[in-house]
Amino acid sequence: MEIIKKILDKYDVVFSDESVEKLASIMERKEYQKEEIILDRDQTCHFLYIVEKGMIRQFYYKDGRDITEHFSPEGYVATCIESLILKEPTSLLVEAIEPSVVYLLDYAKWETLCDEYSDINKLYRRIIEYKLVVSQRKADSWRFESSRERYERFCQENPTIARRASIAHIASYLLMSPETLSRVRAGIL
């Protein structure tokens, strides 16, 4: 499976042929239309979402606005970590923002494979470590950087997302209004 190769390359992990087969056996391919909800608020997340084609985002509602938490284009893994691990309903939603092909990786089956195969466990660790670093960088950016600096960092670290996501989604991800983002992009701020 090409998507498994992409994920292994992204997270710099080498799998045995058996591990590739085992992982492929628990992945379910799903297609989603643009703006289709993959996981709704108050549902419990049971999957890791591996994006083969398209792009998905995680978001939440606050004061009547939707705020983008994360973007995941091709080759990325998305999930609602708190809900997944604690097995509790999530306040996040997962949405396809482009027509997307996503592989659902059942977490309970994934945990079993992680216990049985050290290379699969290593991939899991790398995914979680990556997510922690991304979350920390995002929090630090909000705390220490100006609107312009946040936008420039976002474009530098996520050029694919910056080209493909809507201004409204990018602005909410950066915790600014679309108007502020437009001023930043125009060089006014």
PDB file of C-alpha atoms in Angstrom:
ATOM      1  CA  MET A   1       0.000   0.000   0.000  1.00  0.00           C
ATOM      2  CA  GLU A   2       1.399   3.331  -1.098  1.00  0.00           C
ATOM      3  CA  ILE A   3      -0.097   5.212   1.860  1.00  0.00           C
ATOM      4  CA  ILE A   4       1.789   3.022   4.331  1.00  0.00           C
ATOM      5  CA  LYS A   5       5.042   3.779   2.505  1.00  0.00           C
ATOM      6  CA  LYS A   6       4.273   7.530   2.721  1.00  0.00           C
ATOM      7  CA  ILE A   7       3.624   7.310   6.454  1.00  0.00           C
ATOM      8  CA  LEU A   8       6.758   5.272   7.091  1.00  0.00           C
ATOM      9  CA  ASP A   9       8.837   7.769   5.108  1.00  0.00           C
ATOM     10  CA  LYS A  10       7.285  10.763   6.873  1.00  0.00           C
ATOM     11  CA  TYR A  11       7.987   9.357  10.331  1.00  0.00           C
ATOM     12  CA  ASP A  12      11.294   7.699   9.345  1.00  0.00           C
ATOM     13  CA  VAL A  13      10.338   4.172  10.375  1.00  0.00           C
ATOM     14  CA  VAL A  14      11.209   0.890   8.625  1.00  0.00           C
ATOM     15  CA  PHE A  15       8.671  -1.932   8.709  1.00  0.00           C
ATOM     16  CA  SER A  16       9.053  -5.643   8.116  1.00  0.00           C
ATOM     17  CA  ASP A  17       6.893  -7.065   5.322  1.00  0.00           C
ATOM     18  CA  GLU A  18       4.770  -8.770   7.971  1.00  0.00           C
ATOM     19  CA  SER A  19       4.157  -5.466   9.768  1.00  0.00           C
ATOM     20  CA  VAL A  20       3.094  -3.805   6.512  1.00  0.00           C
ATOM     21  CA  GLU A  21       0.607  -6.641   5.923  1.00  0.00           C
ATOM     22  CA  LYS A  22      -0.725  -6.468   9.481  1.00  0.00           C
ATOM     23  CA  LEU A  23      -1.167  -2.712   9.338  1.00  0.00           C
ATOM     24  CA  ALA A  24      -2.855  -2.873   5.938  1.00  0.00           C
ATOM     25  CA  SER A  25      -5.260  -5.502   7.274  1.00  0.00           C
ATOM     26  CA  ILE A  26      -6.740  -3.115   9.870  1.00  0.00           C
ATOM     27  CA  MET A  27      -7.050  -0.060   7.611  1.00  0.00           C
ATOM     28  CA  GLU A  28     -10.432   0.818   6.106  1.00  0.00           C
ATOM     29  CA  ARG A  29     -10.507   3.080   3.035  1.00  0.00           C
ATOM     30  CA  LYS A  30     -13.206   5.751   3.019  1.00  0.00           C
ATOM     31  CA  GLU A  31     -14.011   8.567   0.614  1.00  0.00           C
ATOM     32  CA  TYR A  32     -15.406  11.880   1.816  1.00  0.00           C
ATOM     33  CA  GLN A  33     -16.884  14.800  -0.058  1.00  0.00           C
ATOM     34  CA  LYS A  34     -15.843  18.403   0.553  1.00  0.00           C
ATOM     35  CA  GLU A  35     -17.337  19.678   3.850  1.00  0.00           C
ATOM     36  CA  GLU A  36     -18.403  16.181   4.897  1.00  0.00           C
ATOM     37  CA  ILE A  37     -18.103  15.584   8.634  1.00  0.00           C
ATOM     38  CA  ILE A  38     -15.920  12.570   9.432  1.00  0.00           C
ATOM     39  CA  LEU A  39     -16.265  12.796  13.224  1.00  0.00           C
ATOM     40  CA  ASP A  40     -18.897  14.934  14.882  1.00  0.00           C
ATOM     41  CA  ARG A  41     -18.818  16.733  18.201  1.00  0.00           C
ATOM     42  CA  ASP A  42     -19.847  14.563  21.168  1.00  0.00           C
ATOM     43  CA  GLN A  43     -18.853  11.361  19.368  1.00  0.00           C
ATOM     44  CA  THR A  44     -16.009   9.249  20.698  1.00  0.00           C
ATOM     45  CA  CYS A  45     -13.018   8.960  18.398  1.00  0.00           C
ATOM     46  CA  HIS A  46     -12.011   5.329  17.689  1.00  0.00           C
ATOM     47  CA  PHE A  47      -9.665   5.892  14.753  1.00  0.00           C
ATOM     48  CA  LEU A  48      -6.447   7.357  13.523  1.00  0.00           C
ATOM     49  CA  TYR A  49      -7.238   9.047  10.197  1.00  0.00           C
ATOM     50  CA  ILE A  50      -4.534   8.652   7.540  1.00  0.00           C
ATOM     51  CA  VAL A  51      -5.031  11.015   4.618  1.00  0.00           C
ATOM     52  CA  GLU A  52      -4.185   9.518   1.250  1.00  0.00           C
ATOM     53  CA  LYS A  53      -5.764  12.231  -0.904  1.00  0.00           C
ATOM     54  CA  GLY A  54      -7.287  15.600  -0.097  1.00  0.00           C
ATOM     55  CA  MET A  55      -7.184  17.429   3.199  1.00  0.00           C
ATOM     56  CA  ILE A  56      -9.085  17.257   6.471  1.00  0.00           C
ATOM     57  CA  ARG A  57      -9.191  19.571   9.446  1.00  0.00           C
ATOM     58  CA  GLN A  58     -10.077  19.333  13.098  1.00  0.00           C
ATOM     59  CA  PHE A  59     -12.059  22.219  14.515  1.00  0.00           C
ATOM     60  CA  TYR A  60     -14.322  23.298  17.349  1.00  0.00           C
ATOM     61  CA  TYR A  61     -16.981  25.936  17.930  1.00  0.00           C
ATOM     62  CA  LYS A  62     -16.442  28.896  20.241  1.00  0.00           C
ATOM     63  CA  ASP A  63     -18.771  31.861  20.521  1.00  0.00           C
ATOM     64  CA  GLY A  64     -20.586  30.847  17.342  1.00  0.00           C
ATOM     65  CA  ARG A  65     -17.383  30.641  15.244  1.00  0.00           C
ATOM     66  CA  ASP A  66     -15.548  27.563  14.129  1.00  0.00           C
ATOM     67  CA  ILE A  67     -11.864  27.506  15.083  1.00  0.00           C
ATOM     68  CA  THR A  68      -9.472  25.259  13.177  1.00  0.00           C
ATOM     69  CA  GLU A  69      -7.263  23.202  15.492  1.00  0.00           C
ATOM     70  CA  HIS A  70      -5.242  21.193  12.934  1.00  0.00           C
ATOM     71  CA  PHE A  71      -4.937  20.575   9.210  1.00  0.00           C
ATOM     72  CA  SER A  72      -3.970  17.207   7.728  1.00  0.00           C
ATOM     73  CA  PRO A  73      -3.170  16.944   4.000  1.00  0.00           C
ATOM     74  CA  GLU A  74      -1.870  13.868   2.155  1.00  0.00           C
ATOM     75  CA  GLY A  75       0.493  11.704   4.167  1.00  0.00           C
ATOM     76  CA  TYR A  76      -0.578  13.095   7.539  1.00  0.00           C
ATOM     77  CA  VAL A  77      -2.221  11.297  10.424  1.00  0.00           C
ATOM     78  CA  ALA A  78      -5.054  12.995  12.284  1.00  0.00           C
ATOM     79  CA  THR A  79      -6.981  12.010  15.382  1.00  0.00           C
ATOM     80  CA  CYS A  80      -8.680  13.498  18.409  1.00  0.00           C
ATOM     81  CA  ILE A  81      -6.046  12.330  20.876  1.00  0.00           C
ATOM     82  CA  GLU A  82      -7.900  13.024  24.118  1.00  0.00           C
ATOM     83  CA  SER A  83     -11.056  11.277  22.955  1.00  0.00           C
ATOM     84  CA  LEU A  84      -9.095   8.396  21.420  1.00  0.00           C
ATOM     85  CA  ILE A  85      -7.037   7.654  24.519  1.00  0.00           C
ATOM     86  CA  LEU A  86      -9.626   8.406  27.229  1.00  0.00           C
ATOM     87  CA  LYS A  87     -12.503   6.907  25.203  1.00  0.00           C
ATOM     88  CA  GLU A  88     -14.639   9.966  25.909  1.00  0.00           C
ATOM     89  CA  PRO A  89     -16.744  12.139  23.589  1.00  0.00           C
ATOM     90  CA  THR A  90     -14.825  14.889  21.818  1.00  0.00           C
ATOM     91  CA  SER A  91     -15.569  18.573  21.490  1.00  0.00           C
ATOM     92  CA  LEU A  92     -13.649  18.574  18.186  1.00  0.00           C
ATOM     93  CA  LEU A  93     -15.082  17.827  14.771  1.00  0.00           C
ATOM     94  CA  VAL A  94     -13.164  16.323  11.853  1.00  0.00           C
ATOM     95  CA  GLU A  95     -14.159  17.534   8.396  1.00  0.00           C
ATOM     96  CA  ALA A  96     -12.979  16.932   4.844  1.00  0.00           C
ATOM     97  CA  ILE A  97     -12.181  20.358   3.411  1.00  0.00           C
ATOM     98  CA  GLU A  98     -11.489  18.851  -0.004  1.00  0.00           C
ATOM     99  CA  PRO A  99     -12.778  15.645  -1.571  1.00  0.00           C
ATOM    100  CA  SER A 100     -10.645  13.178   0.372  1.00  0.00           C
ATOM    101  CA  VAL A 101      -9.586   9.558   0.604  1.00  0.00           C
ATOM    102  CA  VAL A 102      -8.888   8.658   4.217  1.00  0.00           C
ATOM    103  CA  TYR A 103      -7.825   5.382   5.782  1.00  0.00           C
ATOM    104  CA  LEU A 104      -9.415   4.684   9.153  1.00  0.00           C
ATOM    105  CA  LEU A 105      -7.107   2.845  11.504  1.00  0.00           C
ATOM    106  CA  ASP A 106      -9.047   1.224  14.343  1.00  0.00           C
ATOM    107  CA  TYR A 107      -7.304   2.242  17.566  1.00  0.00           C
ATOM    108  CA  ALA A 108      -8.106  -0.931  19.531  1.00  0.00           C
ATOM    109  CA  LYS A 109      -6.631  -3.097  16.762  1.00  0.00           C
ATOM    110  CA  TRP A 110      -3.697  -0.675  16.414  1.00  0.00           C
ATOM    111  CA  GLU A 111      -2.921  -1.009  20.139  1.00  0.00           C
ATOM    112  CA  THR A 112      -2.836  -4.790  19.785  1.00  0.00           C
ATOM    113  CA  LEU A 113      -0.409  -4.539  16.871  1.00  0.00           C
ATOM    114  CA  CYS A 114       1.739  -2.069  18.834  1.00  0.00           C
ATOM    115  CA  ASP A 115       2.037  -4.653  21.607  1.00  0.00           C
ATOM    116  CA  GLU A 116       3.022  -7.392  19.142  1.00  0.00           C
ATOM    117  CA  TYR A 117       5.335  -5.554  16.722  1.00  0.00           C
ATOM    118  CA  SER A 118       8.121  -3.217  17.827  1.00  0.00           C
ATOM    119  CA  ASP A 119       8.288  -1.446  14.452  1.00  0.00           C
ATOM    120  CA  ILE A 120       4.556  -0.646  14.580  1.00  0.00           C
ATOM    121  CA  ASN A 121       4.980   0.572  18.152  1.00  0.00           C
ATOM    122  CA  LYS A 122       7.854   2.780  16.991  1.00  0.00           C
ATOM    123  CA  LEU A 123       5.616   4.338  14.328  1.00  0.00           C
ATOM    124  CA  TYR A 124       2.966   5.042  16.958  1.00  0.00           C
ATOM    125  CA  ARG A 125       5.544   6.708  19.201  1.00  0.00           C
ATOM    126  CA  ARG A 126       6.812   8.843  16.323  1.00  0.00           C
ATOM    127  CA  ILE A 127       3.273   9.950  15.420  1.00  0.00           C
ATOM    128  CA  ILE A 128       2.517  10.959  19.024  1.00  0.00           C
ATOM    129  CA  GLU A 129       5.890  12.723  19.397  1.00  0.00           C
ATOM    130  CA  TYR A 130       5.237  14.647  16.181  1.00  0.00           C
ATOM    131  CA  LYS A 131       1.779  15.680  17.371  1.00  0.00           C
ATOM    132  CA  LEU A 132       3.191  16.868  20.710  1.00  0.00           C
ATOM    133  CA  VAL A 133       5.864  18.974  19.012  1.00  0.00           C
ATOM    134  CA  VAL A 134       3.331  20.513  16.607  1.00  0.00           C
ATOM    135  CA  SER A 135       0.999  21.349  19.509  1.00  0.00           C
ATOM    136  CA  GLN A 136       3.835  22.906  21.524  1.00  0.00           C
ATOM    137  CA  ARG A 137       5.028  24.995  18.587  1.00  0.00           C
ATOM    138  CA  LYS A 138       1.499  26.199  17.947  1.00  0.00           C
ATOM    139  CA  ALA A 139       1.017  27.175  21.604  1.00  0.00           C
ATOM    140  CA  ASP A 140       4.386  28.954  21.661  1.00  0.00           C
ATOM    141  CA  SER A 141       3.517  30.785  18.460  1.00  0.00           C
ATOM    142  CA  TRP A 142       0.280  32.087  20.002  1.00  0.00           C
ATOM    143  CA  ARG A 143       2.106  33.200  23.137  1.00  0.00           C
ATOM    144  CA  PHE A 144       5.230  34.775  21.695  1.00  0.00           C
ATOM    145  CA  GLU A 145       4.720  35.790  18.071  1.00  0.00           C
ATOM    146  CA  SER A 146       2.921  38.665  16.378  1.00  0.00           C
ATOM    147  CA  SER A 147       0.174  38.026  13.824  1.00  0.00           C
ATOM    148  CA  ARG A 148       2.684  38.492  10.997  1.00  0.00           C
ATOM    149  CA  GLU A 149       5.206  36.135  12.591  1.00  0.00           C
ATOM    150  CA  ARG A 150       2.508  33.482  13.144  1.00  0.00           C
ATOM    151  CA  TYR A 151       1.424  33.701   9.522  1.00  0.00           C
ATOM    152  CA  GLU A 152       4.984  33.598   8.169  1.00  0.00           C
ATOM    153  CA  ARG A 153       5.811  30.567  10.338  1.00  0.00           C
ATOM    154  CA  PHE A 154       2.609  28.842   9.214  1.00  0.00           C
ATOM    155  CA  CYS A 155       3.458  29.408   5.529  1.00  0.00           C
ATOM    156  CA  GLN A 156       7.052  28.285   6.004  1.00  0.00           C
ATOM    157  CA  GLU A 157       6.160  25.107   7.933  1.00  0.00           C
ATOM    158  CA  ASN A 158       2.982  24.274   5.982  1.00  0.00           C
ATOM    159  CA  PRO A 159       3.310  25.509   2.374  1.00  0.00           C
ATOM    160  CA  THR A 160       0.882  22.898   1.020  1.00  0.00           C
ATOM    161  CA  ILE A 161      -1.788  23.822   3.548  1.00  0.00           C
ATOM    162  CA  ALA A 162      -1.185  27.562   3.061  1.00  0.00           C
ATOM    163  CA  ARG A 163      -1.885  27.176  -0.668  1.00  0.00           C
ATOM    164  CA  ARG A 164      -4.946  24.957  -0.344  1.00  0.00           C
ATOM    165  CA  ALA A 165      -6.866  25.897   2.818  1.00  0.00           C
ATOM    166  CA  SER A 166      -9.363  28.742   2.828  1.00  0.00           C
ATOM    167  CA  ILE A 167      -8.446  32.116   4.283  1.00  0.00           C
ATOM    168  CA  ALA A 168     -11.174  31.677   6.899  1.00  0.00           C
ATOM    169  CA  HIS A 169      -9.754  28.328   8.066  1.00  0.00           C
ATOM    170  CA  ILE A 170      -6.175  29.609   8.133  1.00  0.00           C
ATOM    171  CA  ALA A 171      -7.223  32.751  10.020  1.00  0.00           C
ATOM    172  CA  SER A 172      -9.073  30.735  12.660  1.00  0.00           C
ATOM    173  CA  TYR A 173      -6.083  28.385  13.001  1.00  0.00           C
ATOM    174  CA  LEU A 174      -3.852  31.399  13.630  1.00  0.00           C
ATOM    175  CA  LEU A 175      -6.416  32.884  16.058  1.00  0.00           C
ATOM    176  CA  MET A 176      -7.119  35.963  13.993  1.00  0.00           C
ATOM    177  CA  SER A 177     -10.039  37.261  11.993  1.00  0.00           C
ATOM    178  CA  PRO A 178     -10.045  36.869   8.202  1.00  0.00           C
ATOM    179  CA  GLU A 179      -9.782  40.671   7.997  1.00  0.00           C
ATOM    180  CA  THR A 180      -6.635  40.675  10.148  1.00  0.00           C
ATOM    181  CA  LEU A 181      -5.145  37.897   8.050  1.00  0.00           C
ATOM    182  CA  SER A 182      -5.904  39.862   4.881  1.00  0.00           C
ATOM    183  CA  ARG A 183      -4.055  42.867   6.354  1.00  0.00           C
ATOM    184  CA  VAL A 184      -1.120  40.657   7.332  1.00  0.00           C
ATOM    185  CA  ARG A 185      -0.947  39.180   3.832  1.00  0.00           C
ATOM    186  CA  ALA A 186      -1.139  42.663   2.287  1.00  0.00           C
ATOM    187  CA  GLY A 187       1.796  43.791   4.445  1.00  0.00           C
ATOM    188  CA  ILE A 188      -0.267  46.297   6.399  1.00  0.00           C
ATOM    189  CA  LEU A 189       0.352  44.462   9.708  1.00  0.00           C
TER     190      LEU A 189
END
